[in-house]
JSON list of C-alpha atoms in Angstrom, two decimals:
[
{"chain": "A", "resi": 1, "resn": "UNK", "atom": "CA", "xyz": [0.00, 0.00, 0.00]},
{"chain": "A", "resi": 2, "resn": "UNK", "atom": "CA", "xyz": [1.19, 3.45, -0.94]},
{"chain": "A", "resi": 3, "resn": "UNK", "atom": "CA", "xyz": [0.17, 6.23, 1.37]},
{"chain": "A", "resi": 4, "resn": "UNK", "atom": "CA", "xyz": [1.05, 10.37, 0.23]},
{"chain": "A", "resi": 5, "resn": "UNK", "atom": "CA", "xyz": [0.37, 12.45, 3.02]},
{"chain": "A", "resi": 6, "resn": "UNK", "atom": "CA", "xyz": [-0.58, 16.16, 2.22]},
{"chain": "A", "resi": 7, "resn": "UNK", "atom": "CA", "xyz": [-0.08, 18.45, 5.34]},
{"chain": "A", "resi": 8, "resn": "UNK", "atom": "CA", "xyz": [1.36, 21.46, 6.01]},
{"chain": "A", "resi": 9, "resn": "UNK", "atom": "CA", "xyz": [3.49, 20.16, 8.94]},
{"chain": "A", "resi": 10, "resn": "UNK", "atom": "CA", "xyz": [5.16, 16.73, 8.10]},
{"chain": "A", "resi": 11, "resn": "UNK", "atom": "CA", "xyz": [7.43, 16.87, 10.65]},
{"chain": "A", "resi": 12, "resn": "UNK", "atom": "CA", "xyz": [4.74, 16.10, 13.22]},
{"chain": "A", "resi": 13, "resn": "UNK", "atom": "CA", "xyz": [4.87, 12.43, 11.26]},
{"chain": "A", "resi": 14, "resn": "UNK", "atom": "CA", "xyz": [8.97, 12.03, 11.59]},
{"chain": "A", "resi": 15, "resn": "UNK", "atom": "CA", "xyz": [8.95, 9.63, 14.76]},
{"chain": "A", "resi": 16, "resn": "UNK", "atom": "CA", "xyz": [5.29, 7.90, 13.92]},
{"chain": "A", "resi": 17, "resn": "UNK", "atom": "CA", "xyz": [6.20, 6.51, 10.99]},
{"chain": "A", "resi": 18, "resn": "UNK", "atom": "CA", "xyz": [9.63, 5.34, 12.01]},
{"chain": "A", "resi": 19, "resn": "UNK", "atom": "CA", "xyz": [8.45, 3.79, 15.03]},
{"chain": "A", "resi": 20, "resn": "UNK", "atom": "CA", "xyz": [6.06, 0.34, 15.89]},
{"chain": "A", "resi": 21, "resn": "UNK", "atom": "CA", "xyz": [3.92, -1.14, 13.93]},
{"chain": "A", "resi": 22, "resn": "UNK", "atom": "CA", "xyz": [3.95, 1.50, 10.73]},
{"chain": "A", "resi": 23, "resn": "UNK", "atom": "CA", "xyz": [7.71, 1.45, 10.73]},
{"chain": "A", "resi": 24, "resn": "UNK", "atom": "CA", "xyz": [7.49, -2.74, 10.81]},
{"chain": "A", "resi": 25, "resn": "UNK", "atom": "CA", "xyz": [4.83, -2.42, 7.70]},
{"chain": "A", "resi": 26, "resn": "UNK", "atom": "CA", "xyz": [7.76, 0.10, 5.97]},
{"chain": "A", "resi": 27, "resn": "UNK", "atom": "CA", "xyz": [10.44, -2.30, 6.85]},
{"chain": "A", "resi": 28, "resn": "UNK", "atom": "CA", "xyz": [8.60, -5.20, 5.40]},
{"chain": "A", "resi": 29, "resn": "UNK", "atom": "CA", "xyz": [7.60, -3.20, 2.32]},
{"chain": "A", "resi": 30, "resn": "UNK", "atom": "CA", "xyz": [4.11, -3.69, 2.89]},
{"chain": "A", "resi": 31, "resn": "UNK", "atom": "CA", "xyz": [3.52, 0.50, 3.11]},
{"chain": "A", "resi": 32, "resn": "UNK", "atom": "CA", "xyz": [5.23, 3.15, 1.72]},
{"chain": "A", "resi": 33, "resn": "UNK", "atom": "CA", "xyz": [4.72, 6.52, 3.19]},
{"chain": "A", "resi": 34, "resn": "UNK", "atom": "CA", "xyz": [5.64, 9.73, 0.92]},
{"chain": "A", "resi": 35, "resn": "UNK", "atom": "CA", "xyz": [4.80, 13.44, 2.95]},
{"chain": "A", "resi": 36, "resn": "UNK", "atom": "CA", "xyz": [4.42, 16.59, 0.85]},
{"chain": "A", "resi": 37, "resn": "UNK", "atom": "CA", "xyz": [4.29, 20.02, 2.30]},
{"chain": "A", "resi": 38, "resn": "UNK", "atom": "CA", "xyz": [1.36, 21.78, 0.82]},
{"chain": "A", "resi": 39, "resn": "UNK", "atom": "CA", "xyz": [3.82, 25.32, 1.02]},
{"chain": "A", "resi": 40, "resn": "UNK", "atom": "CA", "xyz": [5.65, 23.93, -1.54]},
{"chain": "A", "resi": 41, "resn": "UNK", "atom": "CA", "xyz": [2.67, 24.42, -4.06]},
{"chain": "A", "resi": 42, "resn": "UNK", "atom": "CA", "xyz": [1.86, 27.64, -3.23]},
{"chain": "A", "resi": 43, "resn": "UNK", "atom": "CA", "xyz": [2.96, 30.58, -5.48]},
{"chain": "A", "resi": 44, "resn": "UNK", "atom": "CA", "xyz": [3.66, 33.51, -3.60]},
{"chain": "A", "resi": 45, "resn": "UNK", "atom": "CA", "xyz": [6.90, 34.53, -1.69]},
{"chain": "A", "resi": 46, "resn": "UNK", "atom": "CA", "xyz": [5.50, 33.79, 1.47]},
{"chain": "A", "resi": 47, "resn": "UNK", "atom": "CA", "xyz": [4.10, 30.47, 0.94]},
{"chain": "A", "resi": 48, "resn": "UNK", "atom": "CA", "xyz": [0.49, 31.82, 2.00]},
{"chain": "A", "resi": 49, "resn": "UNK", "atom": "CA", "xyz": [-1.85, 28.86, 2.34]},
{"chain": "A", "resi": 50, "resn": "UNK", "atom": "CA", "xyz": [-4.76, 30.56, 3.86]},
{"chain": "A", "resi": 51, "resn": "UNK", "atom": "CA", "xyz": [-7.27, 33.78, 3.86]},
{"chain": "A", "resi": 52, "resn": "UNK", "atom": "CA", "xyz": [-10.47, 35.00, 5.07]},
{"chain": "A", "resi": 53, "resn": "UNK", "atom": "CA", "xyz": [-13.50, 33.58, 4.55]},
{"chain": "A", "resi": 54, "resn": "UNK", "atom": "CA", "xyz": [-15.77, 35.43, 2.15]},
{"chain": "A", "resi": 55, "resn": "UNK", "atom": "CA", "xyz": [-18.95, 36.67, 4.28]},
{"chain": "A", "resi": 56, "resn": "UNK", "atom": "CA", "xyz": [-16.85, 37.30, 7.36]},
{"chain": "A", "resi": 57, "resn": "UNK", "atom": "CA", "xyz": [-16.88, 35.54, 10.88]},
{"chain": "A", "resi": 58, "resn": "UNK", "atom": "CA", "xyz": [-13.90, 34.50, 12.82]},
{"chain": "A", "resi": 59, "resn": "UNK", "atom": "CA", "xyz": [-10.93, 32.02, 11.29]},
{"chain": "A", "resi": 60, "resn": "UNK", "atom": "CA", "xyz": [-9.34, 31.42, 8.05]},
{"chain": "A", "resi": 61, "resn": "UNK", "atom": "CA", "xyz": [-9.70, 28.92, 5.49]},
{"chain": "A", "resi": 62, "resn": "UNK", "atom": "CA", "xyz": [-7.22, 26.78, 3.79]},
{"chain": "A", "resi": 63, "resn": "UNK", "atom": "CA", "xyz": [-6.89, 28.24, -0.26]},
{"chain": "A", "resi": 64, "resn": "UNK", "atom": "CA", "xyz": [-8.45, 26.01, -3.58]},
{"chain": "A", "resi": 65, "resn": "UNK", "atom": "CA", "xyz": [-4.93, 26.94, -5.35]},
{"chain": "A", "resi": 66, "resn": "UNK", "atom": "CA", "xyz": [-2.07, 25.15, -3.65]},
{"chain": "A", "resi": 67, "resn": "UNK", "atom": "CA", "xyz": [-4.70, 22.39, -2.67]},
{"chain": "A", "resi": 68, "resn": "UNK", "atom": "CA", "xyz": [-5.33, 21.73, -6.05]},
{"chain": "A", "resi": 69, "resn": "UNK", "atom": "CA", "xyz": [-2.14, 21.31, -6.88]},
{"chain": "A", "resi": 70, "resn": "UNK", "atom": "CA", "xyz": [-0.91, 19.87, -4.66]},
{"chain": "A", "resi": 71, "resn": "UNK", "atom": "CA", "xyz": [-3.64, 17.18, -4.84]},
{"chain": "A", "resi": 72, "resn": "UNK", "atom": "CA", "xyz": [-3.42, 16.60, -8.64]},
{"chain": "A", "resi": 73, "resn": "UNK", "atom": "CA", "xyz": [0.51, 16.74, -8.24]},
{"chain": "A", "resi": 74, "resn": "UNK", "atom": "CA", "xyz": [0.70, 13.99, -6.24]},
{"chain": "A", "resi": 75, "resn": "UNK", "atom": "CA", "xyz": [-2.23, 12.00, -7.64]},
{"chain": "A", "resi": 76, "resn": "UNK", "atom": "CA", "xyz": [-1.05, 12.10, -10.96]},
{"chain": "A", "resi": 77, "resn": "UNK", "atom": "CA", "xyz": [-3.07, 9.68, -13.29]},
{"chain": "A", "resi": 78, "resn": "UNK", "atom": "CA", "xyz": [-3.98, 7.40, -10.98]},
{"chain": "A", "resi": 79, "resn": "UNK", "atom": "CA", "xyz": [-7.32, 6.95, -9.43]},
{"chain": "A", "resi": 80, "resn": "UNK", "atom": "CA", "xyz": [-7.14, 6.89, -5.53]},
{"chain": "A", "resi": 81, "resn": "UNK", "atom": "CA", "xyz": [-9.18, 7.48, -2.94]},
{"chain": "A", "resi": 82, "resn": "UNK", "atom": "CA", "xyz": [-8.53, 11.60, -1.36]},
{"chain": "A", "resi": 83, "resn": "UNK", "atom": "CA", "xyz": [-9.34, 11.40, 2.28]},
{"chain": "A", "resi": 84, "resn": "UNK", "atom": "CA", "xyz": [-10.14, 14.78, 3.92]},
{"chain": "A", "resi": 85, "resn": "UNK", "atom": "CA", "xyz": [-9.77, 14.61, 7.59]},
{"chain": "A", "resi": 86, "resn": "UNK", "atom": "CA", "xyz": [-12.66, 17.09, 9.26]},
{"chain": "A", "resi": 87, "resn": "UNK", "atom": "CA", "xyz": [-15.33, 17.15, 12.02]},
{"chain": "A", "resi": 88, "resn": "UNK", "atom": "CA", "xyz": [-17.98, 17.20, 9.62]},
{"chain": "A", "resi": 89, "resn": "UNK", "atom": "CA", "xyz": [-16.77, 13.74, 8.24]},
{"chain": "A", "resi": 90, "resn": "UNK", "atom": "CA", "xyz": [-18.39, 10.36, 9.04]},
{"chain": "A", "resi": 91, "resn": "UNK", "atom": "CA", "xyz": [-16.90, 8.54, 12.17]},
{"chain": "A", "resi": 92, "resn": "UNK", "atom": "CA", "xyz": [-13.86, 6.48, 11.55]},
{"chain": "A", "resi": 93, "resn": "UNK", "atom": "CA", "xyz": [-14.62, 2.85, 12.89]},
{"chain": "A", "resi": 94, "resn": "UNK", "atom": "CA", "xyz": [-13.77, -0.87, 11.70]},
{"chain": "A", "resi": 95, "resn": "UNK", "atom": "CA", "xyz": [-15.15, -1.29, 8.87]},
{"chain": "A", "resi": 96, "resn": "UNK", "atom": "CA", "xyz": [-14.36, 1.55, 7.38]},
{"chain": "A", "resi": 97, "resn": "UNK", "atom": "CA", "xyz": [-10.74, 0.88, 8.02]},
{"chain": "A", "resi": 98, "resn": "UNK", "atom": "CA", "xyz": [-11.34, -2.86, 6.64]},
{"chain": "A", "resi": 99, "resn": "UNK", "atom": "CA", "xyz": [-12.57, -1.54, 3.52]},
{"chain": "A", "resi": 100, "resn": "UNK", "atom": "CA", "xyz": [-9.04, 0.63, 3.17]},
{"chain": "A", "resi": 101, "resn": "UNK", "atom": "CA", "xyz": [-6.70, -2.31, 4.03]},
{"chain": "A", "resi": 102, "resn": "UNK", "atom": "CA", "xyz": [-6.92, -3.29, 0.25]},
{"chain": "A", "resi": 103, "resn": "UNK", "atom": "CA", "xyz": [-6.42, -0.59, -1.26]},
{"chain": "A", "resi": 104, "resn": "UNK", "atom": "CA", "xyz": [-2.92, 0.23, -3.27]},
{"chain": "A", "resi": 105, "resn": "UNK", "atom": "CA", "xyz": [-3.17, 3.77, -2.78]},
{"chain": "A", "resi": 106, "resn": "UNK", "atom": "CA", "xyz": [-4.62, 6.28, -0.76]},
{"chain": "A", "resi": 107, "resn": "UNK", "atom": "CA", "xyz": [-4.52, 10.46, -0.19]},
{"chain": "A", "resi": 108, "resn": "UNK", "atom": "CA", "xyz": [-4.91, 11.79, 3.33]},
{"chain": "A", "resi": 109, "resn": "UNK", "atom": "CA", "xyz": [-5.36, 15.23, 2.92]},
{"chain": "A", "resi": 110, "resn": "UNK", "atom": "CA", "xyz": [-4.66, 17.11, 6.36]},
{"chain": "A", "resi": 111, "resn": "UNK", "atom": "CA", "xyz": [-6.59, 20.69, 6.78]},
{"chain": "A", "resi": 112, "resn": "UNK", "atom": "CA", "xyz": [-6.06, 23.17, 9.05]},
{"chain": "A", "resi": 113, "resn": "UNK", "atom": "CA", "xyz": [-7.80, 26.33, 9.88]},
{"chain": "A", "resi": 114, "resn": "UNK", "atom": "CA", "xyz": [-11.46, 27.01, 10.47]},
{"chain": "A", "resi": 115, "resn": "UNK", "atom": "CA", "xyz": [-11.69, 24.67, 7.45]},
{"chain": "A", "resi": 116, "resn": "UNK", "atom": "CA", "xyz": [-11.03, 23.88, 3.53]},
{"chain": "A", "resi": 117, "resn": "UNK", "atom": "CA", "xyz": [-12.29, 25.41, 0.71]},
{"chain": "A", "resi": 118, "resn": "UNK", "atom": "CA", "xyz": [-15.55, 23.83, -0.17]},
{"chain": "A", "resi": 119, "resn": "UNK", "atom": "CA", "xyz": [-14.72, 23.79, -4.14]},
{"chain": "A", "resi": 120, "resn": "UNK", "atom": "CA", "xyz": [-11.80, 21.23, -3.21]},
{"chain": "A", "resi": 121, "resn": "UNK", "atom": "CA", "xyz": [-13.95, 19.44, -1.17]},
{"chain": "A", "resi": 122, "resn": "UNK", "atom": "CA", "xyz": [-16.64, 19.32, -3.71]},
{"chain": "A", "resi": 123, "resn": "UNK", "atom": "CA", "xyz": [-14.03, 18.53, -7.20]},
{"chain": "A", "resi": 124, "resn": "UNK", "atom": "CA", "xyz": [-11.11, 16.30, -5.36]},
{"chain": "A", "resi": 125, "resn": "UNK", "atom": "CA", "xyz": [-12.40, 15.06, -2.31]},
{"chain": "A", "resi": 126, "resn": "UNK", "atom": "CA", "xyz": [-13.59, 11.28, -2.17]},
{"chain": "A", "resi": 127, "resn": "UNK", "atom": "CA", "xyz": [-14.57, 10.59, 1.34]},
{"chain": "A", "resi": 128, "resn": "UNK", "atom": "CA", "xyz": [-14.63, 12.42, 4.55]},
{"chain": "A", "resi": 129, "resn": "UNK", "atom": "CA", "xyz": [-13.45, 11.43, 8.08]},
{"chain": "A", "resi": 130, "resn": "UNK", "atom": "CA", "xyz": [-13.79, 11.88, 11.66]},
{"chain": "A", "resi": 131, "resn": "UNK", "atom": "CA", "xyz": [-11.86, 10.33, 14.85]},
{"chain": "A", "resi": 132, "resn": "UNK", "atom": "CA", "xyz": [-15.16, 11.73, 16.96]},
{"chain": "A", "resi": 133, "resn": "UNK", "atom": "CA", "xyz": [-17.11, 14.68, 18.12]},
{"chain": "A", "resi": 134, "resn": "UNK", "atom": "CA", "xyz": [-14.44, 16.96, 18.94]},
{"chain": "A", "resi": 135, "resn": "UNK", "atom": "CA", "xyz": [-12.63, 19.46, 16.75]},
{"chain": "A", "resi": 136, "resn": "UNK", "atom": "CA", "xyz": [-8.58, 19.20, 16.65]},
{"chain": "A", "resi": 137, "resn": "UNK", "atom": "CA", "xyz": [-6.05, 22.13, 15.44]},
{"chain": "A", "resi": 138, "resn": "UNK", "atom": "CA", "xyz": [-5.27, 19.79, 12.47]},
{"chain": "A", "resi": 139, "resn": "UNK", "atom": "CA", "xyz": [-5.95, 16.64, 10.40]},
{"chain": "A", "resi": 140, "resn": "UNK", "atom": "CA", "xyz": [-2.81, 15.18, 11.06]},
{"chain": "A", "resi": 141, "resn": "UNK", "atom": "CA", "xyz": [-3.25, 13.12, 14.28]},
{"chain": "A", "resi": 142, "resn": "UNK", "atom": "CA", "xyz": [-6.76, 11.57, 12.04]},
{"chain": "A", "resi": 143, "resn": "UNK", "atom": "CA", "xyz": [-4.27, 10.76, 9.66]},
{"chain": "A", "resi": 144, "resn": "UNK", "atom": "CA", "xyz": [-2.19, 8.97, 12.19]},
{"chain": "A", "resi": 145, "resn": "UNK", "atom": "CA", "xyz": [-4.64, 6.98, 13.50]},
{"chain": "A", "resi": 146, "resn": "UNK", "atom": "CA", "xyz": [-6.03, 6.22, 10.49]},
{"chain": "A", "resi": 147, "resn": "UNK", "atom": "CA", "xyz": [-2.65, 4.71, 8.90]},
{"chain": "A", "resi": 148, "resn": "UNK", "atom": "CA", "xyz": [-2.05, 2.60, 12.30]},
{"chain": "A", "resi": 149, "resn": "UNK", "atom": "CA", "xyz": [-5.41, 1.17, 12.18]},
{"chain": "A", "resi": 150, "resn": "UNK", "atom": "CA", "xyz": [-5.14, -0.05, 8.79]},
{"chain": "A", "resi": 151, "resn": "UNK", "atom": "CA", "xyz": [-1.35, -0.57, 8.91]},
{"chain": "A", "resi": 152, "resn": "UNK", "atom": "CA", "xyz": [-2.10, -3.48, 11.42]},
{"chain": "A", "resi": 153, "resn": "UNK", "atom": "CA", "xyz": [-4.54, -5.34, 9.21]},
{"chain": "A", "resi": 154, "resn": "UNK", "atom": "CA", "xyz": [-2.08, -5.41, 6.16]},
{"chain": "A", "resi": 155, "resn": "UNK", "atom": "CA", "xyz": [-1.39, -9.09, 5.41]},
{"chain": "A", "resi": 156, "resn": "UNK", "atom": "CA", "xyz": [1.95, -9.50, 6.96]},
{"chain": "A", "resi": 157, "resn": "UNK", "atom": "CA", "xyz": [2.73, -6.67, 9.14]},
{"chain": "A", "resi": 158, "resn": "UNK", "atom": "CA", "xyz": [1.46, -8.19, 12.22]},
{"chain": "A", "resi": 159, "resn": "UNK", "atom": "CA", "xyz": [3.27, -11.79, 12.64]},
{"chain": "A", "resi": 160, "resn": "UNK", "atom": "CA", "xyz": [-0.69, -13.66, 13.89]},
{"chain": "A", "resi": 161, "resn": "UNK", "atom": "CA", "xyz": [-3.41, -12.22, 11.82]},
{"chain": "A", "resi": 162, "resn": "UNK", "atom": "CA", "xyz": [-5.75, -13.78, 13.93]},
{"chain": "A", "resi": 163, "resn": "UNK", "atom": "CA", "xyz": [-4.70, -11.03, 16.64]},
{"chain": "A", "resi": 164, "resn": "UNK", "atom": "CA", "xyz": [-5.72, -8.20, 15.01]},
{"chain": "A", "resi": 165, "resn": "UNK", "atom": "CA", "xyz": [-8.98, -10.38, 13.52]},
{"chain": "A", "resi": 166, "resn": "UNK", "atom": "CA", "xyz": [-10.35, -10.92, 17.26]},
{"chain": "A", "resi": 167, "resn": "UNK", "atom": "CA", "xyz": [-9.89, -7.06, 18.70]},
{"chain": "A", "resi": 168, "resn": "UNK", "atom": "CA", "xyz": [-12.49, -5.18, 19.80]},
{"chain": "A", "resi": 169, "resn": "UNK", "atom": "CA", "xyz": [-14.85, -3.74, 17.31]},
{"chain": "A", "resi": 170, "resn": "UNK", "atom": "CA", "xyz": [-13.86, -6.30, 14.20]},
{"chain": "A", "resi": 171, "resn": "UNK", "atom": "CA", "xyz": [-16.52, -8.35, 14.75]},
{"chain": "A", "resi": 172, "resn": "UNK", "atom": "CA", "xyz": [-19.17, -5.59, 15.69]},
{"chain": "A", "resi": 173, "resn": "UNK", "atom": "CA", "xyz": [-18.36, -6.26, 19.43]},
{"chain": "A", "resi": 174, "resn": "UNK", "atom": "CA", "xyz": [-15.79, -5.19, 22.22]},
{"chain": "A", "resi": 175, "resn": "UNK", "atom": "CA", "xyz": [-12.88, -7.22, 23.45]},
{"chain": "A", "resi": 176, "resn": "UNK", "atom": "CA", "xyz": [-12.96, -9.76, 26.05]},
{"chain": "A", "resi": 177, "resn": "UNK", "atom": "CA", "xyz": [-10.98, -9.46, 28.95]},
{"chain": "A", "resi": 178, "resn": "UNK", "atom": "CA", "xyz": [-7.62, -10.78, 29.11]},
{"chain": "A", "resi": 179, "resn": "UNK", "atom": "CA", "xyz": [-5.27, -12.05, 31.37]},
{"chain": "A", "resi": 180, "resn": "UNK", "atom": "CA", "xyz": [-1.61, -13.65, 31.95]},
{"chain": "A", "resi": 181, "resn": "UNK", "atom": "CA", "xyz": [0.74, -14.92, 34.66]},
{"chain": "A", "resi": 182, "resn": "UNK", "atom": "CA", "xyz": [0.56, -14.77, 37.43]},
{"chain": "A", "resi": 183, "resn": "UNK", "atom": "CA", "xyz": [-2.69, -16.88, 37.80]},
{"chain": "A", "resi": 184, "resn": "UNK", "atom": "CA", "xyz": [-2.66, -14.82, 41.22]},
{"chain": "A", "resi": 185, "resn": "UNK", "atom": "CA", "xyz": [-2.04, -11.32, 41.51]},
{"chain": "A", "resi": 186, "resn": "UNK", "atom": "CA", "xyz": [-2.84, -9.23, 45.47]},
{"chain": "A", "resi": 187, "resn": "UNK", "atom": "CA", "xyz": [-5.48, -11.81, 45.85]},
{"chain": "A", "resi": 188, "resn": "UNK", "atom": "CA", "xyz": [-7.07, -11.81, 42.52]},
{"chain": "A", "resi": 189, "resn": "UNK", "atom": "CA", "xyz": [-7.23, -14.86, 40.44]},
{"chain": "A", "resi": 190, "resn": "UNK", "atom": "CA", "xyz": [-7.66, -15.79, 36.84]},
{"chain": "A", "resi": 191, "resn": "UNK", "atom": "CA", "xyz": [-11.42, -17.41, 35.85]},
{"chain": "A", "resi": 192, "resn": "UNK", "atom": "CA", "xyz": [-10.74, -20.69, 36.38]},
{"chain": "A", "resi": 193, "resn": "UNK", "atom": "CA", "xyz": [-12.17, -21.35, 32.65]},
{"chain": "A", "resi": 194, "resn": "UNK", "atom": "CA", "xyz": [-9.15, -19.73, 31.40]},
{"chain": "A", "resi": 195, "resn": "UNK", "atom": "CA", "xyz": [-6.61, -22.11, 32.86]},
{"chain": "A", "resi": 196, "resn": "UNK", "atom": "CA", "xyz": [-9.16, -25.24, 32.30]},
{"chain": "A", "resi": 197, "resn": "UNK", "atom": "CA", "xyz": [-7.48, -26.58, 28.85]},
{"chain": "A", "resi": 198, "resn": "UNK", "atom": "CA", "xyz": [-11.80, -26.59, 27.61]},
{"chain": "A", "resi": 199, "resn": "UNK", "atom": "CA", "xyz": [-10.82, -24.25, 24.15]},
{"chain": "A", "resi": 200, "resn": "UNK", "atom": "CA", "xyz": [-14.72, -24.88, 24.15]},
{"chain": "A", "resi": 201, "resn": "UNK", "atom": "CA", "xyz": [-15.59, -23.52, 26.91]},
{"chain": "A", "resi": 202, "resn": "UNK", "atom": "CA", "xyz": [-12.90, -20.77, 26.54]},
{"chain": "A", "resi": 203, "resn": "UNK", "atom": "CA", "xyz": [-14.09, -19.17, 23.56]},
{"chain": "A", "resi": 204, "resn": "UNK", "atom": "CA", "xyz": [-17.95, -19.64, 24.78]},
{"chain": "A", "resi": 205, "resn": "UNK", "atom": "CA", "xyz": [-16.92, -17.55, 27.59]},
{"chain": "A", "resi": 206, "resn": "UNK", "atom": "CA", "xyz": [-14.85, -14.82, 25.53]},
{"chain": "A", "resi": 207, "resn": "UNK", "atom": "CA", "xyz": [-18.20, -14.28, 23.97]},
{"chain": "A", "resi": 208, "resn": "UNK", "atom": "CA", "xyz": [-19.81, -14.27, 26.38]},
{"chain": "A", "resi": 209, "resn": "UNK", "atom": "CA", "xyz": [-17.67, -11.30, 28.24]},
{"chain": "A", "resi": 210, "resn": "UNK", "atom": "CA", "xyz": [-17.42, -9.51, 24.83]},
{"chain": "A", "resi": 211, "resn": "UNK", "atom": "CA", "xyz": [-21.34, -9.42, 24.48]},
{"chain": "A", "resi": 212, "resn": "UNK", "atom": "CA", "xyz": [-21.53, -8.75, 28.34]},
{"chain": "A", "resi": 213, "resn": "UNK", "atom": "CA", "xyz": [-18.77, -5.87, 27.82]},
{"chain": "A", "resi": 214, "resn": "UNK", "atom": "CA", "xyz": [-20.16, -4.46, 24.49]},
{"chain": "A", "resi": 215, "resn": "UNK", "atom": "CA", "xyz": [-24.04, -4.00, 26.04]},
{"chain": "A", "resi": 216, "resn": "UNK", "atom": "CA", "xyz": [-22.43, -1.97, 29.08]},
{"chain": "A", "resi": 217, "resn": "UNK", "atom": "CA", "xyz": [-20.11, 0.10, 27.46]},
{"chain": "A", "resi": 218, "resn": "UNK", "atom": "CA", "xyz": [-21.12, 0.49, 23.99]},
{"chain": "A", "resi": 219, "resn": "UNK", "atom": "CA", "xyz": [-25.11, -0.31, 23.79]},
{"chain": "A", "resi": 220, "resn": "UNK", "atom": "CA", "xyz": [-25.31, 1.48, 20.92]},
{"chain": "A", "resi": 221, "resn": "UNK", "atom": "CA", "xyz": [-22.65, -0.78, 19.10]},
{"chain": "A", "resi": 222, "resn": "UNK", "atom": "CA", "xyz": [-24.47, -4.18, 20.90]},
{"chain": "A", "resi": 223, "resn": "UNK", "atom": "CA", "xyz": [-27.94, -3.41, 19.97]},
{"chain": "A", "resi": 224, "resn": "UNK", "atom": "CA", "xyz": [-27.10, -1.84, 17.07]},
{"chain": "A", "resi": 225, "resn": "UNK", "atom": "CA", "xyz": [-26.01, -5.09, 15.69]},
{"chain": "A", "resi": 226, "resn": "UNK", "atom": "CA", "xyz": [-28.81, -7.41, 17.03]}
]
């Protein structure tokens, strides 16, 4: 998978991606990062990338010119999917990410401001995404989480699949709770199913606890599935 990163700060991305489990995906060759300063398509000697918003109020909004260019710049001729990090976007969860784990390319396109201009939203823009119902100075630490969540279901970056295929929220559900030596720990012990040897009775209990765990903490999630 290719990844091209358009912010106006890539430093902020220097130690994520060469560091854990994105810098294992890059060292396996499974990802390939490129960052691309959206100054460097502007025009002007001072590398102006916003101005303020026609009709007034308070903030500034990220220009359609070095945008564009820089979008169509890096996209070239290919046809990828641009992601536009922004409140307004739909919430980021599982299934989105497993529907971007195959793909060979994608465009994160990090704003910053009060917003973007609409016109590039409306001409370049292919999807738009949220982390949750909060506003952040930038699109950056979306874009982070975004690449880690779908750098971990990459065939081969992680070294048991079936990890990553049983965390919470892959199958619609929470985690179970987990556990690991000591069986005792300051008079606490480990469910005595989990040391029985029954892989029956094991996994009929992680469901259990997920499903338990999922209608307590996330009802929306549990009954939104049933």
């Amino acid at each position: 998978m290719k990844i091209d990163i358009l912010t106006i700060f890539p430093e902020l991305f220097a130690s994520f991606i060469d560091n854990g489990i994105v810098f294992r995906a890059r060292e396996k060759k499974l990802l390939e990062i490129n960052l691309h300063n959206i100054r460097s398509f502007t025009t002007d000697k001072h590398h102006q990338v916003d101005d303020y918003p026609f009709g007034g109020g308070a903030g500034m909004v990220m220009k359609p010119e070095p945008l564009y260019e820089a979008i169509t710049s890096v996209l070239g001729e290919d046809k990828a999917p641009v992601v536009y990090f922004t409140p307004q976007g739909r919430l980021l969860n599982q299934d989105i990410i497993s529907r971007y784990k195959d793909k060979e390319r994608i465009i994160f396109l990090c704003g910053h401001y009060k917003e973007i201009d609409q016109r590039i939203r409306d001409m370049l823009v292919t999807d738009e995404i949220s982390i949750g119902d909060y506003v952040l100075s930038g699109g950056e630490v979306p874009a982070m989480v975004m690449i880690d969540a779908v750098s971990r279901l990459i065939d081969g970056v992680i070294g048991d699949i079936e990890s990553a295929m049983t965390d919470s929220h892959q199958r619609g559900l929470l985690g179970t709770p987990h556990y690991t030596r000591p069986a005792k720990f300051m008079d606490r012990e480990v469910p005595d199913v989990l040391i029985s040897g029954n892989h029956a009775e094991i996994d009929k209990w992680r469901q259990m606890k997920a499903r338990e765990l999922t209608m307590t903490r996330r009802p929306d999630l549990y009954y939104g599935k049933s």
